[in-house]
XYZ file of C-alpha atoms in Angstrom:
431
model
C 13.055 54.396 181.193
C 16.227 56.118 180.109
C 15.329 57.096 176.562
C 11.587 57.312 176.765
C 11.361 61.065 176.271
C 14.497 61.648 174.229
C 17.192 64.280 174.306
C 14.757 67.164 174.787
C 13.429 65.612 177.987
C 17.003 65.066 179.189
C 17.846 68.745 178.642
C 14.620 69.803 180.354
C 15.467 67.666 183.368
C 18.898 69.254 183.520
C 17.285 72.696 183.303
C 14.744 71.794 185.972
C 17.556 71.206 188.474
C 19.050 74.669 187.917
C 18.976 76.685 191.171
C 16.984 79.566 189.639
C 14.057 77.529 188.269
C 12.145 76.947 191.516
C 12.479 80.573 192.742
C 11.155 81.770 189.377
C 8.243 79.318 189.573
C 7.330 80.382 193.099
C 7.557 84.039 192.083
C 5.095 83.449 189.250
C 2.787 81.624 191.659
C 2.995 84.615 194.012
C 1.988 86.999 191.234
C -0.872 84.721 190.251
C -2.058 84.562 193.875
C -2.288 88.345 194.123
C -4.298 88.482 190.907
C -6.616 85.733 192.152
C -7.200 87.723 195.344
C -8.241 90.720 193.251
C -10.670 88.831 190.999
C -12.032 86.580 193.776
C -13.434 89.696 195.484
C -16.057 89.940 192.744
C -17.721 86.814 194.080
C -17.748 87.944 197.711
C -21.149 88.569 199.391
C -22.390 92.132 199.730
C -22.336 91.993 203.532
C -18.965 90.993 204.872
C -18.530 89.500 208.386
C -15.750 92.042 209.042
C -13.435 94.303 207.093
C -9.678 94.832 207.092
C -8.264 98.309 207.403
C -6.106 99.385 204.485
C -3.244 100.520 206.721
C -3.262 97.357 208.860
C -3.027 95.061 205.844
C -0.280 97.216 204.336
C 1.689 96.971 207.601
C 1.378 93.184 207.650
C 2.590 92.932 204.063
C 5.449 95.352 204.779
C 6.637 93.303 207.770
C 6.341 90.094 205.746
C 8.251 91.547 202.802
C 11.137 92.969 204.841
C 11.436 89.764 206.871
C 11.427 87.539 203.795
C 14.139 89.574 202.096
C 16.413 89.186 205.127
C 15.666 85.484 205.538
C 16.102 84.773 201.818
C 19.535 86.430 201.791
C 20.539 84.534 204.941
C 19.340 81.219 203.455
C 21.261 81.821 200.247
C 24.424 82.607 202.201
C 23.919 79.396 204.201
C 23.593 77.389 200.990
C 26.703 79.015 199.512
C 28.604 78.217 202.707
C 27.410 74.609 202.589
C 28.560 74.298 198.976
C 31.983 75.662 199.903
C 32.230 73.326 202.896
C 31.200 70.307 200.828
C 33.756 71.177 198.166
C 36.564 71.379 200.731
C 35.620 68.465 202.985
C 34.483 65.964 200.351
C 35.064 66.727 196.674
C 34.070 69.440 194.186
C 32.356 66.731 192.108
C 29.643 66.520 194.788
C 28.774 70.234 194.585
C 26.066 69.842 191.878
C 24.093 67.525 194.156
C 24.226 70.078 196.989
C 23.123 72.895 194.697
C 20.295 70.704 193.356
C 19.081 69.822 196.862
C 15.303 70.072 196.554
C 14.679 70.890 200.200
C 17.031 73.879 200.085
C 15.735 75.069 196.715
C 12.101 74.787 197.818
C 12.672 76.639 201.092
C 14.550 79.517 199.466
C 11.908 79.666 196.738
C 9.163 80.003 199.374
C 10.981 82.941 200.945
C 11.555 84.686 197.608
C 7.973 84.006 196.511
C 6.589 85.406 199.771
C 8.769 88.501 199.373
C 7.494 89.120 195.853
C 3.908 88.448 196.980
C 4.282 91.117 199.670
C 5.742 93.679 197.265
C 3.018 93.190 194.674
C 0.337 93.216 197.371
C 1.653 96.522 198.764
C 1.716 98.013 195.267
C -1.890 96.927 194.721
C -3.027 98.400 198.038
C -1.191 101.668 197.416
C -2.774 102.035 193.985
C -6.249 101.523 195.462
C -7.325 98.643 193.218
C -8.604 96.523 196.114
C -12.134 96.944 197.415
C -13.152 95.983 200.952
C -13.912 92.469 199.748
C -10.596 92.374 197.914
C -8.697 93.370 201.043
C -10.496 90.658 203.015
C -9.557 88.011 200.442
C -5.981 89.319 200.366
C -5.857 89.141 204.174
C -6.830 85.467 204.251
C -4.384 84.679 201.465
C -1.681 86.492 203.458
C -2.454 84.310 206.486
C -1.959 81.268 204.280
C 1.336 82.635 202.998
C 2.499 83.282 206.566
C 1.634 79.703 207.532
C 3.599 78.354 204.557
C 6.561 80.579 205.430
C 6.577 79.434 209.067
C 6.492 75.776 208.004
C 9.314 76.382 205.512
C 11.347 78.205 208.147
C 10.983 75.377 210.660
C 11.985 72.885 207.983
C 14.955 75.034 206.986
C 16.224 75.228 210.579
C 16.413 71.430 210.671
C 17.909 71.183 207.187
C 20.439 74.024 207.478
C 22.411 72.277 210.240
C 22.788 69.164 208.058
C 23.397 70.482 204.560
C 27.042 70.345 203.532
C 28.069 67.871 206.236
C 30.178 65.001 204.953
C 27.563 62.446 206.012
C 24.889 64.314 204.036
C 27.144 64.537 200.985
C 27.773 60.783 201.109
C 24.030 60.238 201.412
C 23.347 62.436 198.369
C 25.905 60.551 196.307
C 24.670 57.150 197.447
C 21.096 58.016 196.471
C 22.201 59.367 193.087
C 24.330 56.311 192.293
C 21.675 53.899 193.554
C 18.970 55.580 191.489
C 21.117 55.303 188.355
C 21.892 51.635 189.063
C 18.226 50.825 189.664
C 17.207 52.545 186.434
C 19.863 50.609 184.540
C 18.624 47.371 186.109
C 15.030 48.176 185.169
C 15.939 48.790 181.524
C 19.060 46.680 181.046
C 21.571 48.123 178.604
C 19.045 50.946 178.080
C 16.983 48.408 176.102
C 19.716 47.724 173.536
C 21.069 44.382 172.379
C 24.472 43.331 173.696
C 27.131 43.304 170.999
C 29.511 40.383 171.116
C 32.806 40.454 169.296
C 34.160 43.132 167.009
C 32.123 46.008 165.614
C 31.044 45.212 162.032
C 32.272 47.453 159.243
C 29.932 50.238 158.234
C 29.487 53.979 158.014
C 31.199 55.621 160.957
C 29.552 58.499 162.797
C 32.116 60.762 164.409
C 31.694 63.247 167.257
C 31.758 66.915 166.315
C 33.081 68.027 169.730
C 35.044 66.729 172.694
C 33.636 66.075 176.153
C 31.732 63.423 178.083
C 28.811 61.468 176.663
C 25.888 62.488 178.860
C 22.937 60.922 177.046
C 21.828 59.289 173.832
C 18.321 59.430 172.383
C 17.610 55.765 171.706
C 14.033 56.372 170.571
C 15.284 58.643 167.823
C 17.997 56.175 166.835
C 15.500 53.331 166.772
C 13.256 55.259 164.382
C 16.077 55.245 161.838
C 16.242 51.442 161.887
C 12.499 50.735 161.711
C 11.283 49.044 158.536
C 14.891 48.542 157.469
C 17.366 45.704 157.632
C 19.718 48.007 159.514
C 21.609 48.154 162.773
C 23.209 51.008 164.709
C 26.201 49.923 166.763
C 26.768 52.391 169.625
C 30.432 52.496 170.610
C 30.447 54.489 173.856
C 28.555 54.324 177.145
C 27.312 57.411 179.029
C 30.207 58.848 181.013
C 32.834 57.914 178.441
C 35.359 60.488 177.274
C 34.630 61.489 173.687
C 37.236 63.224 171.525
C 36.480 65.275 168.456
C 36.238 63.094 165.324
C 36.101 59.989 167.514
C 33.755 57.243 166.287
C 30.648 57.110 168.467
C 28.453 54.851 166.314
C 28.657 52.603 163.277
C 25.759 52.307 160.825
C 25.298 48.966 159.088
C 22.593 48.701 156.442
C 20.709 50.864 153.946
C 20.979 54.286 155.571
C 20.484 57.582 153.762
C 23.000 60.427 153.515
C 21.284 62.602 156.144
C 21.039 59.825 158.703
C 24.590 60.325 159.969
C 23.729 63.863 161.104
C 20.595 62.592 162.862
C 22.616 59.976 164.724
C 25.238 62.549 165.702
C 22.553 64.908 167.032
C 21.110 62.064 169.116
C 24.253 62.033 171.279
C 24.473 64.715 173.988
C 28.104 65.558 174.735
C 28.917 68.008 177.541
C 31.828 69.256 179.580
C 30.830 67.372 182.741
C 29.642 63.894 183.610
C 26.133 63.506 184.973
C 24.859 61.234 187.740
C 21.531 60.358 186.133
C 22.735 58.153 183.247
C 26.181 57.308 184.545
C 26.076 55.159 187.717
C 29.830 54.627 187.616
C 30.331 58.370 188.079
C 28.462 58.383 191.390
C 30.453 55.353 192.500
C 33.781 56.958 191.553
C 32.922 60.215 193.361
C 32.095 58.227 196.488
C 35.476 56.529 196.189
C 37.145 59.908 195.805
C 35.702 61.009 199.154
C 36.905 57.810 200.826
C 40.361 58.135 199.308
C 40.630 61.773 200.322
C 39.610 60.942 203.897
C 42.532 58.505 204.122
C 45.133 61.068 203.064
C 47.785 61.860 205.715
C 46.558 65.431 206.077
C 43.010 64.340 206.966
C 43.348 60.756 208.262
C 39.595 60.276 208.762
C 39.050 56.526 208.781
C 35.435 56.919 209.892
C 34.506 58.676 206.653
C 36.265 55.970 204.646
C 34.230 53.304 206.484
C 31.025 55.242 205.752
C 31.937 55.389 202.065
C 32.607 51.640 201.944
C 29.174 51.012 203.456
C 27.571 53.339 200.898
C 29.359 51.556 198.036
C 28.258 48.131 199.232
C 24.646 49.265 199.589
C 24.738 50.850 196.140
C 25.945 47.662 194.470
C 23.538 45.516 196.477
C 20.526 47.688 195.603
C 20.472 46.662 191.935
C 22.749 43.751 191.007
C 20.730 43.190 187.818
C 22.182 46.450 186.472
C 25.404 44.584 185.670
C 23.798 41.239 184.817
C 23.515 39.700 181.361
C 21.086 41.523 179.089
C 17.474 40.531 178.549
C 16.702 38.042 175.784
C 14.058 40.346 174.356
C 15.527 43.887 174.243
C 13.337 46.881 173.497
C 15.642 48.053 170.705
C 16.972 44.874 169.030
C 18.470 46.875 166.144
C 20.609 48.977 168.471
C 23.672 47.438 170.098
C 25.973 48.349 172.972
C 29.201 46.675 174.112
C 28.947 44.369 177.147
C 29.079 46.087 180.497
C 32.137 45.310 182.616
C 31.375 44.864 186.304
C 35.106 44.882 187.071
C 35.348 48.523 185.994
C 32.566 49.460 188.401
C 34.274 47.682 191.282
C 37.623 49.209 190.387
C 36.088 52.687 190.277
C 34.570 52.210 193.730
C 37.016 50.136 195.751
C 40.470 50.501 194.187
C 41.218 54.060 195.409
C 40.281 53.123 198.964
C 42.168 49.819 198.735
C 45.264 51.714 197.619
C 45.160 54.470 200.228
C 43.829 52.377 203.108
C 45.935 49.256 202.620
C 47.933 49.968 205.784
C 44.843 50.408 207.977
C 43.416 47.107 209.188
C 40.013 48.593 210.071
C 39.523 49.839 206.506
C 40.767 46.623 204.941
C 38.519 44.464 207.120
C 35.437 46.537 206.294
C 36.201 46.347 202.593
C 36.815 42.615 202.736
C 33.516 42.155 204.556
C 31.589 44.019 201.880
C 33.346 42.321 198.968
C 32.817 38.818 200.377
C 29.134 39.625 200.705
C 28.916 41.008 197.162
C 30.626 37.869 195.812
C 27.372 36.005 196.314
C 25.473 38.163 193.864
C 25.848 36.334 190.558
C 26.657 39.398 188.386
C 29.365 40.458 190.859
C 31.010 37.128 191.658
C 34.076 37.447 189.425
C 34.536 41.202 189.842
C 34.167 41.109 193.639
C 36.504 38.104 193.923
C 39.172 39.821 191.808
C 38.886 43.041 193.800
C 39.125 41.120 197.084
C 42.294 39.457 195.802
C 43.725 42.900 195.038
C 42.721 44.231 198.459
C 44.367 41.246 200.093
C 47.583 41.670 198.094
C 47.847 45.389 198.825
C 47.248 44.791 202.534
C 49.848 42.024 202.636
C 52.470 44.526 201.487
C 51.280 47.528 203.529
C 50.391 45.928 206.889
C 53.597 45.737 208.924
C 52.147 43.761 211.839
C 51.919 40.051 211.127
C 48.916 39.714 213.436
C 46.907 42.104 211.232
C 47.693 40.018 208.136
C 46.653 36.825 209.912
C 43.471 38.497 211.159
C 42.547 39.526 207.636
C 43.035 36.001 206.266
C 41.013 34.450 209.085
C 38.224 36.988 208.672
C 37.905 36.367 204.939
C 37.745 32.595 205.480
C 35.177 33.037 208.241
C 32.994 35.391 206.200
C 33.037 33.156 203.130
C 31.974 30.208 205.228
C 29.242 32.237 206.892
C 27.790 33.841 203.755
C 27.951 30.743 201.550
C 25.325 29.011 203.702
C 22.487 30.748 201.852
C 23.412 32.337 198.521
C 19.814 33.242 197.713
C 19.443 35.421 200.795
C 22.599 37.467 201.445
C 22.978 39.128 204.848
C 21.381 42.483 205.456
C 23.253 45.490 204.107
C 23.712 46.862 207.612
C 26.152 44.064 208.349
C 28.481 45.446 205.709
């Protein structure tokens, strides 16, 4: 659920994705492991099966520490290079998803944690705090750390050759947009009631800063309306541009003087859009990659076709996200304006339709996907209108009459083929 944990949970999730959080966590785990090795020796039997020489264990930890420092620096440089490559080959808007890549963060965190574990272990050995039993426990723990490091290194070798590639970036964006669409479908309109018509007159709550709306705390807003004949009309969706002193909500009913400040604090406004609560952002960034691939300097039609496939799969994954709202919303005293499917389709397909109108392969792939999406009820009008636009742009840009005839025939053929069973659209792979 989008608003289940409120604004604090949203900020914590944003913090959790920061690139320094996992390395810090693994470093703390490494320190804890060394301390556990020291105290676990107290429970060791008096007669040990064998003992570990102080110098041998120190050598192992020294080798591990020096190796991990080198590998950690190399891994970080690889990640920085991948971020730079992704920014140049796709779009800078995709960089946050590369930086937040869990596989890369976890692997680098393992290396940094193992390095810190080695350093602390060497310090403990040098200070003489470990008994024979303690050194034995530390030895077995070190073997476990080495095994974890080897597994992480093998995983990193496979991941390092993929991270930053355009196909991987498209995959990251598709997953982010799909996840946001599925969450919106699960809790339609974030649980709010759809507002029809004009916003009623009431007390206006204005933004105290400019930026993008990243999140609103609906649980907190709902608490203000409980046990009151009151309604909060939310004006903006996540991802919308908010200007200072712009109206973001209207309060109708018996509200108190301090309630306006509470409502204002329930809106999180930042300098950047986020993928989590703004599915249209992920869709528009995908379109940006497709449009950029069709520029004369790049002329990469294959990437544009991949983006079209990703867009079609994203829309098909959760058509209920743009459907009519539930009859029994979770927050009936909170309202949002109706969602416009046409804006989502325009954000995804219009840039590619504009820049690829003179390329029959691109136009055919887009027409194929849009004809398929027409048969999802929430998309019927928006997909039909976008297909009409694609057709009109292609009619002007395609110079060969045979290409224009091929496009018309293909659309007629696809509509006839897909209309045979509206309840079971073709598999997404066909798009």
